[in-house]
PDB file of C-alpha atoms and ligand atoms in Angstrom:
ATOM      1  CA  UNK A 198      10.031  24.273  -9.253  1.00 68.00           C
ATOM      2  CA  UNK A 199       7.049  24.811  -6.933  1.00 83.00           C
ATOM      3  CA  UNK A 200       7.321  24.358  -3.201  1.00 94.00           C
ATOM      4  CA  UNK A 201       5.334  21.078  -3.211  1.00 97.00           C
ATOM      5  CA  UNK A 202       7.316  19.820  -6.211  1.00 97.00           C
ATOM      6  CA  UNK A 203      10.584  20.304  -4.313  1.00 97.00           C
ATOM      7  CA  UNK A 204       9.166  18.246  -1.392  1.00 98.00           C
ATOM      8  CA  UNK A 205       8.109  15.574  -3.916  1.00 98.00           C
ATOM      9  CA  UNK A 206      11.663  15.533  -5.240  1.00 98.00           C
ATOM     10  CA  UNK A 207      13.047  14.952  -1.733  1.00 98.00           C
ATOM     11  CA  UNK A 208      10.810  11.890  -1.261  1.00 98.00           C
ATOM     12  CA  UNK A 209      11.422  10.587  -4.763  1.00 97.00           C
ATOM     13  CA  UNK A 210      15.172  10.860  -4.241  1.00 96.00           C
ATOM     14  CA  UNK A 211      14.947   9.125  -0.828  1.00 97.00           C
ATOM     15  CA  UNK A 212      13.092   6.205  -2.457  1.00 96.00           C
ATOM     16  CA  UNK A 213      15.377   6.101  -5.482  1.00 93.00           C
ATOM     17  CA  UNK A 214      18.622   6.304  -3.469  1.00 95.00           C
ATOM     18  CA  UNK A 215      17.265   4.257  -0.501  1.00 95.00           C
ATOM     19  CA  UNK A 216      18.348   6.815   2.077  1.00 96.00           C
ATOM     20  CA  UNK A 217      15.914   7.805   4.831  1.00 97.00           C
ATOM     21  CA  UNK A 218      14.962  11.467   5.061  1.00 98.00           C
ATOM     22  CA  UNK A 219      13.606  13.581   7.961  1.00 98.00           C
ATOM     23  CA  UNK A 220       9.810  13.858   8.248  1.00 98.00           C
ATOM     24  CA  UNK A 221       8.522  16.703   6.049  1.00 98.00           C
ATOM     25  CA  UNK A 222       6.270  17.946   8.861  1.00 98.00           C
ATOM     26  CA  UNK A 223       9.245  18.584  11.148  1.00 97.00           C
ATOM     27  CA  UNK A 224      10.285  21.514   8.975  1.00 96.00           C
ATOM     28  CA  UNK A 225       6.775  22.135   7.575  1.00 96.00           C
ATOM     29  CA  UNK A 226       4.177  21.503  10.321  1.00 97.00           C
ATOM     30  CA  UNK A 227       1.575  23.459   8.346  1.00 97.00           C
ATOM     31  CA  UNK A 228       1.381  20.857   5.525  1.00 98.00           C
ATOM     32  CA  UNK A 229      -2.243  19.789   5.002  1.00 97.00           C
ATOM     33  CA  UNK A 230      -3.630  16.443   3.861  1.00 97.00           C
ATOM     34  CA  UNK A 231      -4.428  18.095   0.496  1.00 97.00           C
ATOM     35  CA  UNK A 232      -0.799  19.293   0.201  1.00 98.00           C
ATOM     36  CA  UNK A 233       0.351  15.776   1.051  1.00 98.00           C
ATOM     37  CA  UNK A 234      -1.716  14.129  -1.710  1.00 98.00           C
ATOM     38  CA  UNK A 235      -0.371  16.695  -4.177  1.00 98.00           C
ATOM     39  CA  UNK A 236       3.209  15.892  -3.086  1.00 98.00           C
ATOM     40  CA  UNK A 237       2.419  12.181  -3.554  1.00 98.00           C
ATOM     41  CA  UNK A 238       1.026  12.837  -7.052  1.00 98.00           C
ATOM     42  CA  UNK A 239       4.069  14.896  -8.044  1.00 98.00           C
ATOM     43  CA  UNK A 240       6.462  12.323  -6.608  1.00 98.00           C
ATOM     44  CA  UNK A 241       4.788   9.413  -8.451  1.00 98.00           C
ATOM     45  CA  UNK A 242       4.707  11.521 -11.635  1.00 98.00           C
ATOM     46  CA  UNK A 243       8.503  11.602 -11.485  1.00 97.00           C
ATOM     47  CA  UNK A 244       8.503   7.768 -11.557  1.00 97.00           C
ATOM     48  CA  UNK A 245       6.020   7.704 -14.442  1.00 98.00           C
ATOM     49  CA  UNK A 246       8.324  10.079 -16.341  1.00 97.00           C
ATOM     50  CA  UNK A 247      11.138   7.538 -15.797  1.00 97.00           C
ATOM     51  CA  UNK A 248       8.971   4.914 -17.548  1.00 98.00           C
ATOM     52  CA  UNK A 249       7.008   3.266 -14.720  1.00 98.00           C
ATOM     53  CA  UNK A 250       3.330   2.506 -15.381  1.00 98.00           C
ATOM     54  CA  UNK A 251       0.431   2.982 -12.968  1.00 98.00           C
ATOM     55  CA  UNK A 252      -1.236  -0.390 -12.235  1.00 98.00           C
ATOM     56  CA  UNK A 253      -3.574   0.389  -9.358  1.00 98.00           C
ATOM     57  CA  UNK A 254      -3.954   1.818  -5.891  1.00 98.00           C
ATOM     58  CA  UNK A 255      -3.358   0.775  -2.298  1.00 98.00           C
ATOM     59  CA  UNK A 256      -5.436   1.584   0.707  1.00 98.00           C
ATOM     60  CA  UNK A 257      -3.562   2.025   3.960  1.00 96.00           C
ATOM     61  CA  UNK A 258      -4.411   2.176   7.630  1.00 95.00           C
ATOM     62  CA  UNK A 259      -7.726   0.393   7.155  1.00 96.00           C
ATOM     63  CA  UNK A 260      -7.200  -1.869  10.185  1.00 93.00           C
ATOM     64  CA  UNK A 261      -6.797  -1.147  13.880  1.00 88.00           C
ATOM     65  CA  UNK A 262      -3.599  -3.269  13.962  1.00 87.00           C
ATOM     66  CA  UNK A 263      -1.957  -0.997  11.393  1.00 89.00           C
ATOM     67  CA  UNK A 264      -3.174   2.230  12.976  1.00 91.00           C
ATOM     68  CA  UNK A 265      -1.802   1.138  16.345  1.00 91.00           C
ATOM     69  CA  UNK A 266       1.547   0.046  14.896  1.00 89.00           C
ATOM     70  CA  UNK A 267       2.292   3.436  13.349  1.00 92.00           C
ATOM     71  CA  UNK A 268       0.270   5.769  15.589  1.00 93.00           C
ATOM     72  CA  UNK A 269      -1.819   7.285  12.758  1.00 92.00           C
ATOM     73  CA  UNK A 270      -5.586   6.808  12.925  1.00 90.00           C
ATOM     74  CA  UNK A 271      -6.912   7.831   9.511  1.00 93.00           C
ATOM     75  CA  UNK A 272      -7.089   5.936   6.227  1.00 96.00           C
ATOM     76  CA  UNK A 273      -4.792   6.921   3.376  1.00 97.00           C
ATOM     77  CA  UNK A 274      -4.283   5.769  -0.199  1.00 98.00           C
ATOM     78  CA  UNK A 275      -1.332   5.504  -2.523  1.00 98.00           C
ATOM     79  CA  UNK A 276      -0.432   4.547  -6.071  1.00 98.00           C
ATOM     80  CA  UNK A 277       0.926   1.216  -7.355  1.00 98.00           C
ATOM     81  CA  UNK A 278       3.286   1.050 -10.341  1.00 98.00           C
ATOM     82  CA  UNK A 279       4.459  -1.912 -12.406  1.00 98.00           C
ATOM     83  CA  UNK A 280       7.981  -1.585 -10.988  1.00 97.00           C
ATOM     84  CA  UNK A 281       6.622  -2.309  -7.504  1.00 98.00           C
ATOM     85  CA  UNK A 282       5.158  -5.690  -8.520  1.00 98.00           C
ATOM     86  CA  UNK A 283       7.125  -8.709  -7.245  1.00 98.00           C
ATOM     87  CA  UNK A 284       6.496 -12.041  -8.935  1.00 97.00           C
ATOM     88  CA  UNK A 285       4.613 -14.596  -6.809  1.00 98.00           C
ATOM     89  CA  UNK A 286       7.222 -16.977  -5.372  1.00 98.00           C
ATOM     90  CA  UNK A 287       9.968 -14.564  -6.405  1.00 98.00           C
ATOM     91  CA  UNK A 288      12.380 -12.537  -4.338  1.00 97.00           C
ATOM     92  CA  UNK A 289      12.972  -8.959  -3.342  1.00 96.00           C
ATOM     93  CA  UNK A 290      16.420  -7.444  -2.882  1.00 96.00           C
ATOM     94  CA  UNK A 291      16.834  -5.715   0.481  1.00 96.00           C
ATOM     95  CA  UNK A 292      19.315  -3.348  -1.172  1.00 95.00           C
ATOM     96  CA  UNK A 293      16.413  -1.783  -3.091  1.00 95.00           C
ATOM     97  CA  UNK A 294      14.686  -0.577   0.091  1.00 97.00           C
ATOM     98  CA  UNK A 295      15.407   1.580   3.155  1.00 97.00           C
ATOM     99  CA  UNK A 296      13.919  -0.509   6.009  1.00 97.00           C
ATOM    100  CA  UNK A 297      11.134  -2.635   4.491  1.00 98.00           C
ATOM    101  CA  UNK A 298       8.319  -4.376   6.346  1.00 98.00           C
ATOM    102  CA  UNK A 299       5.752  -6.860   5.034  1.00 98.00           C
ATOM    103  CA  UNK A 300       2.036  -7.168   5.662  1.00 97.00           C
ATOM    104  CA  UNK A 301      -0.766  -9.520   4.607  1.00 98.00           C
ATOM    105  CA  UNK A 302      -3.328  -7.981   2.277  1.00 98.00           C
ATOM    106  CA  UNK A 303      -6.303  -8.821   0.102  1.00 98.00           C
ATOM    107  CA  UNK A 304      -6.155  -7.657  -3.531  1.00 98.00           C
ATOM    108  CA  UNK A 305      -9.023  -6.858  -5.875  1.00 98.00           C
ATOM    109  CA  UNK A 306      -8.724  -6.977  -9.679  1.00 98.00           C
ATOM    110  CA  UNK A 307     -11.136  -4.502 -11.237  1.00 98.00           C
ATOM    111  CA  UNK A 308     -13.340  -5.330 -14.237  1.00 98.00           C
ATOM    112  CA  UNK A 309     -14.848  -1.844 -14.488  1.00 98.00           C
ATOM    113  CA  UNK A 310     -14.031   1.693 -13.332  1.00 98.00           C
ATOM    114  CA  UNK A 311     -15.189   2.766  -9.889  1.00 98.00           C
ATOM    115  CA  UNK A 312     -15.478   6.351  -8.671  1.00 97.00           C
ATOM    116  CA  UNK A 313     -17.247   8.490  -6.114  1.00 98.00           C
ATOM    117  CA  UNK A 314     -19.762   7.319  -3.552  1.00 97.00           C
ATOM    118  CA  UNK A 315     -20.670   3.698  -4.251  1.00 98.00           C
ATOM    119  CA  UNK A 316     -22.375   0.940  -2.285  1.00 98.00           C
ATOM    120  CA  UNK A 317     -20.698  -2.353  -1.407  1.00 98.00           C
ATOM    121  CA  UNK A 318     -22.880  -4.053  -4.062  1.00 98.00           C
ATOM    122  CA  UNK A 319     -21.732  -1.566  -6.721  1.00 98.00           C
ATOM    123  CA  UNK A 320     -18.114  -2.063  -5.656  1.00 98.00           C
ATOM    124  CA  UNK A 321     -18.460  -5.871  -5.887  1.00 98.00           C
ATOM    125  CA  UNK A 322     -20.045  -5.561  -9.352  1.00 98.00           C
ATOM    126  CA  UNK A 323     -16.835  -3.828 -10.551  1.00 98.00           C
ATOM    127  CA  UNK A 324     -14.535  -6.602  -9.233  1.00 98.00           C
ATOM    128  CA  UNK A 325     -13.273  -9.342 -11.558  1.00 98.00           C
ATOM    129  CA  UNK A 326     -11.367 -11.363  -8.957  1.00 98.00           C
ATOM    130  CA  UNK A 327      -9.936 -11.407  -5.445  1.00 98.00           C
ATOM    131  CA  UNK A 328      -6.552 -12.755  -4.298  1.00 98.00           C
ATOM    132  CA  UNK A 329      -4.298 -13.167  -1.269  1.00 98.00           C
ATOM    133  CA  UNK A 330      -1.526 -10.584  -1.413  1.00 98.00           C
ATOM    134  CA  UNK A 331       1.289  -8.954   0.530  1.00 98.00           C
ATOM    135  CA  UNK A 332       2.506  -5.375   0.509  1.00 98.00           C
ATOM    136  CA  UNK A 333       6.085  -4.291   1.144  1.00 98.00           C
ATOM    137  CA  UNK A 334       5.916  -1.013   3.007  1.00 97.00           C
ATOM    138  CA  UNK A 335       9.069   1.036   3.314  1.00 97.00           C
ATOM    139  CA  UNK A 336       8.694   4.464   4.837  1.00 97.00           C
ATOM    140  CA  UNK A 337      11.206   6.866   3.351  1.00 97.00           C
ATOM    141  CA  UNK A 338      11.349   8.605   6.752  1.00 98.00           C
ATOM    142  CA  UNK A 339      13.990   8.097   9.420  1.00 98.00           C
ATOM    143  CA  UNK A 340      13.060   5.440  12.006  1.00 97.00           C
ATOM    144  CA  UNK A 341       9.810   4.634  10.099  1.00 97.00           C
ATOM    145  CA  UNK A 342       8.172   7.549  11.969  1.00 96.00           C
ATOM    146  CA  UNK A 343       5.616   9.890  10.423  1.00 97.00           C
ATOM    147  CA  UNK A 344       2.485  11.984  10.900  1.00 96.00           C
ATOM    148  CA  UNK A 345      -0.549  11.630   8.603  1.00 96.00           C
ATOM    149  CA  UNK A 346       0.624  14.257   6.073  1.00 98.00           C
ATOM    150  CA  UNK A 347       4.114  12.691   5.963  1.00 98.00           C
ATOM    151  CA  UNK A 348       2.880   9.187   5.181  1.00 97.00           C
ATOM    152  CA  UNK A 349       0.402  10.369   2.541  1.00 98.00           C
ATOM    153  CA  UNK A 350       3.135  12.393   0.792  1.00 98.00           C
ATOM    154  CA  UNK A 351       5.316   9.260   0.916  1.00 98.00           C
ATOM    155  CA  UNK A 352       2.823   7.228  -1.175  1.00 98.00           C
ATOM    156  CA  UNK A 353       1.387   5.759   2.046  1.00 98.00           C
ATOM    157  CA  UNK A 354       4.683   3.858   2.496  1.00 97.00           C
ATOM    158  CA  UNK A 355       3.960   1.646  -0.506  1.00 98.00           C
ATOM    159  CA  UNK A 356       7.085   0.116  -2.068  1.00 98.00           C
ATOM    160  CA  UNK A 357       6.240  -3.326  -3.401  1.00 98.00           C
ATOM    161  CA  UNK A 358       3.480  -5.893  -3.630  1.00 98.00           C
ATOM    162  CA  UNK A 359       2.933  -9.507  -4.568  1.00 98.00           C
ATOM    163  CA  UNK A 360      -0.377 -11.082  -5.554  1.00 98.00           C
ATOM    164  CA  UNK A 361      -1.374 -14.756  -5.416  1.00 98.00           C
ATOM    165  CA  UNK A 362      -3.860 -16.646  -7.598  1.00 98.00           C
ATOM    166  CA  UNK A 363      -7.063 -14.859  -8.495  1.00 98.00           C
ATOM    167  CA  UNK A 364     -10.344 -16.271  -7.140  1.00 98.00           C
ATOM    168  CA  UNK A 365     -14.045 -15.785  -7.869  1.00 98.00           C
ATOM    169  CA  UNK A 366     -15.049 -12.607  -5.969  1.00 98.00           C
ATOM    170  CA  UNK A 367     -18.621 -13.858  -5.419  1.00 96.00           C
ATOM    171  CA  UNK A 368     -17.843 -15.609  -2.162  1.00 97.00           C
ATOM    172  CA  UNK A 369     -17.992 -14.478   1.433  1.00 98.00           C
ATOM    173  CA  UNK A 370     -14.671 -12.706   2.129  1.00 98.00           C
ATOM    174  CA  UNK A 371     -15.910 -10.860   5.210  1.00 98.00           C
ATOM    175  CA  UNK A 372     -14.162 -12.990   7.845  1.00 98.00           C
ATOM    176  CA  UNK A 373     -11.402 -15.152   6.371  1.00 98.00           C
ATOM    177  CA  UNK A 374      -8.560 -16.364   8.598  1.00 98.00           C
ATOM    178  CA  UNK A 375      -5.141 -14.934   7.694  1.00 98.00           C
ATOM    179  CA  UNK A 376      -1.700 -16.261   8.695  1.00 98.00           C
ATOM    180  CA  UNK A 377       1.666 -14.605   8.064  1.00 98.00           C
ATOM    181  CA  UNK A 378       4.640 -16.999   8.304  1.00 98.00           C
ATOM    182  CA  UNK A 379       8.359 -16.229   8.303  1.00 98.00           C
ATOM    183  CA  UNK A 380      10.593 -19.260   7.697  1.00 98.00           C
ATOM    184  CA  UNK A 381       7.637 -21.539   8.449  1.00 98.00           C
ATOM    185  CA  UNK A 382       6.890 -19.940  11.814  1.00 98.00           C
ATOM    186  CA  UNK A 383       3.559 -18.161  12.319  1.00 98.00           C
ATOM    187  CA  UNK A 384       4.344 -14.549  13.276  1.00 98.00           C
ATOM    188  CA  UNK A 385       0.967 -12.840  12.765  1.00 97.00           C
ATOM    189  CA  UNK A 386      -2.608 -14.117  12.749  1.00 98.00           C
ATOM    190  CA  UNK A 387      -5.654 -12.107  11.726  1.00 97.00           C
ATOM    191  CA  UNK A 388      -8.902 -11.983   9.810  1.00 97.00           C
ATOM    192  CA  UNK A 389     -10.046 -10.180   6.680  1.00 98.00           C
ATOM    193  CA  UNK A 390     -12.654  -8.621   8.991  1.00 97.00           C
ATOM    194  CA  UNK A 391      -9.816  -6.498  10.393  1.00 96.00           C
ATOM    195  CA  UNK A 392     -10.163  -4.402   7.208  1.00 97.00           C
ATOM    196  CA  UNK A 393     -13.039  -2.103   8.199  1.00 96.00           C
ATOM    197  CA  UNK A 394     -15.171  -5.137   9.132  1.00 96.00           C
ATOM    198  CA  UNK A 395     -15.220  -6.289   5.459  1.00 97.00           C
ATOM    199  CA  UNK A 396     -12.528  -5.791   2.765  1.00 98.00           C
ATOM    200  CA  UNK A 397     -15.130  -4.495   0.292  1.00 98.00           C
ATOM    201  CA  UNK A 398     -15.572  -1.455   2.559  1.00 97.00           C
ATOM    202  CA  UNK A 399     -11.968  -0.567   1.770  1.00 97.00           C
ATOM    203  CA  UNK A 400     -12.790  -0.658  -1.951  1.00 98.00           C
ATOM    204  CA  UNK A 401     -15.810   1.588  -1.314  1.00 97.00           C
ATOM    205  CA  UNK A 402     -13.535   4.004   0.572  1.00 97.00           C
ATOM    206  CA  UNK A 403     -10.916   3.818  -2.194  1.00 98.00           C
ATOM    207  CA  UNK A 404     -13.496   4.784  -4.840  1.00 98.00           C
ATOM    208  CA  UNK A 405     -14.447   7.861  -2.825  1.00 98.00           C
ATOM    209  CA  UNK A 406     -10.951   8.922  -1.761  1.00 97.00           C
ATOM    210  CA  UNK A 407      -9.340   8.444  -5.183  1.00 98.00           C
ATOM    211  CA  UNK A 408     -12.186  10.500  -6.731  1.00 97.00           C
ATOM    212  CA  UNK A 409     -11.592  13.253  -4.205  1.00 96.00           C
ATOM    213  CA  UNK A 410      -8.034  13.298  -5.558  1.00 94.00           C
ATOM    214  CA  UNK A 411      -9.366  13.874  -9.102  1.00 95.00           C
ATOM    215  CA  UNK A 412      -8.677  10.339 -10.378  1.00 96.00           C
ATOM    216  CA  UNK A 413     -10.613   7.092 -10.512  1.00 97.00           C
ATOM    217  CA  UNK A 414     -10.054   3.377 -10.122  1.00 98.00           C
ATOM    218  CA  UNK A 415      -9.829   1.908 -13.631  1.00 98.00           C
ATOM    219  CA  UNK A 416     -10.762  -1.459 -15.159  1.00 98.00           C
ATOM    220  CA  UNK A 417      -7.668  -3.663 -14.909  1.00 98.00           C
ATOM    221  CA  UNK A 418      -6.420  -1.908 -11.755  1.00 98.00           C
ATOM    222  CA  UNK A 419      -5.252  -3.857  -8.726  1.00 98.00           C
ATOM    223  CA  UNK A 420      -6.535  -2.449  -5.426  1.00 98.00           C
ATOM    224  CA  UNK A 421      -4.853  -3.479  -2.159  1.00 98.00           C
ATOM    225  CA  UNK A 422      -7.368  -3.298   0.684  1.00 98.00           C
ATOM    226  CA  UNK A 423      -4.876  -2.516   3.490  1.00 97.00           C
ATOM    227  CA  UNK A 424      -2.646  -4.351   5.940  1.00 96.00           C
ATOM    228  CA  UNK A 425      -4.522  -6.908   8.063  1.00 96.00           C
ATOM    229  CA  UNK A 426      -1.946  -7.313  10.856  1.00 95.00           C
ATOM    230  CA  UNK A 427       1.053  -5.413  12.167  1.00 94.00           C
ATOM    231  CA  UNK A 428       3.948  -5.551   9.680  1.00 96.00           C
ATOM    232  CA  UNK A 429       7.227  -7.276  10.695  1.00 98.00           C
ATOM    233  CA  UNK A 430      10.572  -5.933   9.466  1.00 98.00           C
ATOM    234  CA  UNK A 431      12.216  -7.956   6.683  1.00 98.00           C
ATOM    235  CA  UNK A 432      15.681  -9.483   7.012  1.00 97.00           C
ATOM    236  CA  UNK A 433      18.020 -11.184   4.576  1.00 96.00           C
ATOM    237  CA  UNK A 434      17.350 -14.861   3.874  1.00 97.00           C
ATOM    238  CA  UNK A 435      13.747 -14.955   5.088  1.00 98.00           C
ATOM    239  CA  UNK A 436      10.972 -16.880   3.342  1.00 98.00           C
ATOM    240  CA  UNK A 437       7.655 -15.091   3.785  1.00 98.00           C
ATOM    241  CA  UNK A 438       4.226 -16.590   3.215  1.00 98.00           C
ATOM    242  CA  UNK A 439       0.700 -15.293   3.720  1.00 98.00           C
ATOM    243  CA  UNK A 440      -2.238 -17.703   3.645  1.00 98.00           C
ATOM    244  CA  UNK A 441      -5.809 -16.452   3.410  1.00 98.00           C
ATOM    245  CA  UNK A 442      -8.540 -19.002   4.150  1.00 98.00           C
ATOM    246  CA  UNK A 443     -10.342 -20.106   0.952  1.00 98.00           C
ATOM    247  CA  UNK A 444      -8.169 -17.818  -1.240  1.00 98.00           C
ATOM    248  CA  UNK A 445      -4.769 -19.547  -1.042  1.00 98.00           C
ATOM    249  CA  UNK A 446      -1.188 -18.520  -0.298  1.00 98.00           C
ATOM    250  CA  UNK A 447       1.347 -16.062  -1.613  1.00 98.00           C
ATOM    251  CA  UNK A 448       5.111 -16.214  -0.986  1.00 98.00           C
ATOM    252  CA  UNK A 449       8.355 -14.313  -1.481  1.00 98.00           C
ATOM    253  CA  UNK A 450      11.994 -14.676  -0.460  1.00 98.00           C
ATOM    254  CA  UNK A 451      14.209 -11.892   0.870  1.00 98.00           C
ATOM    255  CA  UNK A 452      17.621 -11.584  -0.797  1.00 96.00           C
ATOM    256  CA  UNK A 453      20.480  -9.240   0.026  1.00 87.00           C
TER     257      UNK A 453
HETATM  258  O1  0L1 B  58       2.524   1.133   7.950  1.00 91.13           O
HETATM  259  C1  0L1 B  58       2.653   2.170   7.292  1.00 91.13           C
HETATM  260  O2  0L1 B  58       3.725   2.509   6.813  1.00 91.13           O
HETATM  261  C2  0L1 B  58       1.450   3.037   7.130  1.00 91.13           C
HETATM  262  C3  0L1 B  58       0.929   3.101   5.743  1.00 91.13           C
HETATM  263  C4  0L1 B  58       0.589   1.796   5.108  1.00 91.13           C
HETATM  264  C5  0L1 B  58      -0.369   0.997   5.907  1.00 91.13           C
HETATM  265  C6  0L1 B  58      -1.176  -0.029   5.115  1.00 91.13           C
HETATM  266  O3  0L1 B  58      -0.859  -0.283   3.945  1.00 91.13           O
HETATM  267  O4  0L1 B  58      -2.164  -0.546   5.679  1.00 91.13           O
HETATM  268 MG1   MG B  59      -0.667  -2.190   3.113  1.00 91.13          MG
END
């Protein structure tokens, strides 16, 4: 097994067994961003070999709120698989995660492939629909602490996601109010503008970054644009709801 493959195995096992692991960069400070994306690819390949199916990509660290929360100031992307999808209105089991957090997102459903350097108009032309969404992020690292290479290798913390009803994408989504509620209490408030000033910019960045990784966004893919607010930690028994102005709401419950 290659060196990067053995690091991928460590992260895959941490996710699979739900046991936090030390940051890779503590022992391997020389790891580059390119190494980290290769570790991510190898780690997700292990899931695909177990029967999971790729269903899209997530962008991460596309808002100032998220960068400040985790102390990393560059965008990253990760891969979504069918096993990570939580049914709208359904529940997640805490036992399946290490120390999960939740964040409001906007999701795009793609009608056509998208790759390389594209304009916002070209990105919009490849979108079939847009929806309110939430991402469950669950760093596989101890204390949810990481450097850029660590978080990229760890699939940009992506662990689960839930998507609400799909809407016509040909509407102004540049500055929509966003509310995150836990048990009916508003815990975070934000705007879709927090995502690079316009969520479509995240899709433009995703097209470029995924291409740099030798892949492309495909028709039928779901693309998560990135957390809009800081992400609160989940606890047993909570009811979580995100509402995005004009797009609707999306909810989950947290079980043991
Ligand atoms: O919060 C984190 O774990 C950093 C990566 C994911 C951030 C995001 O999805 O916006
Ligand atoms: Mg996110």
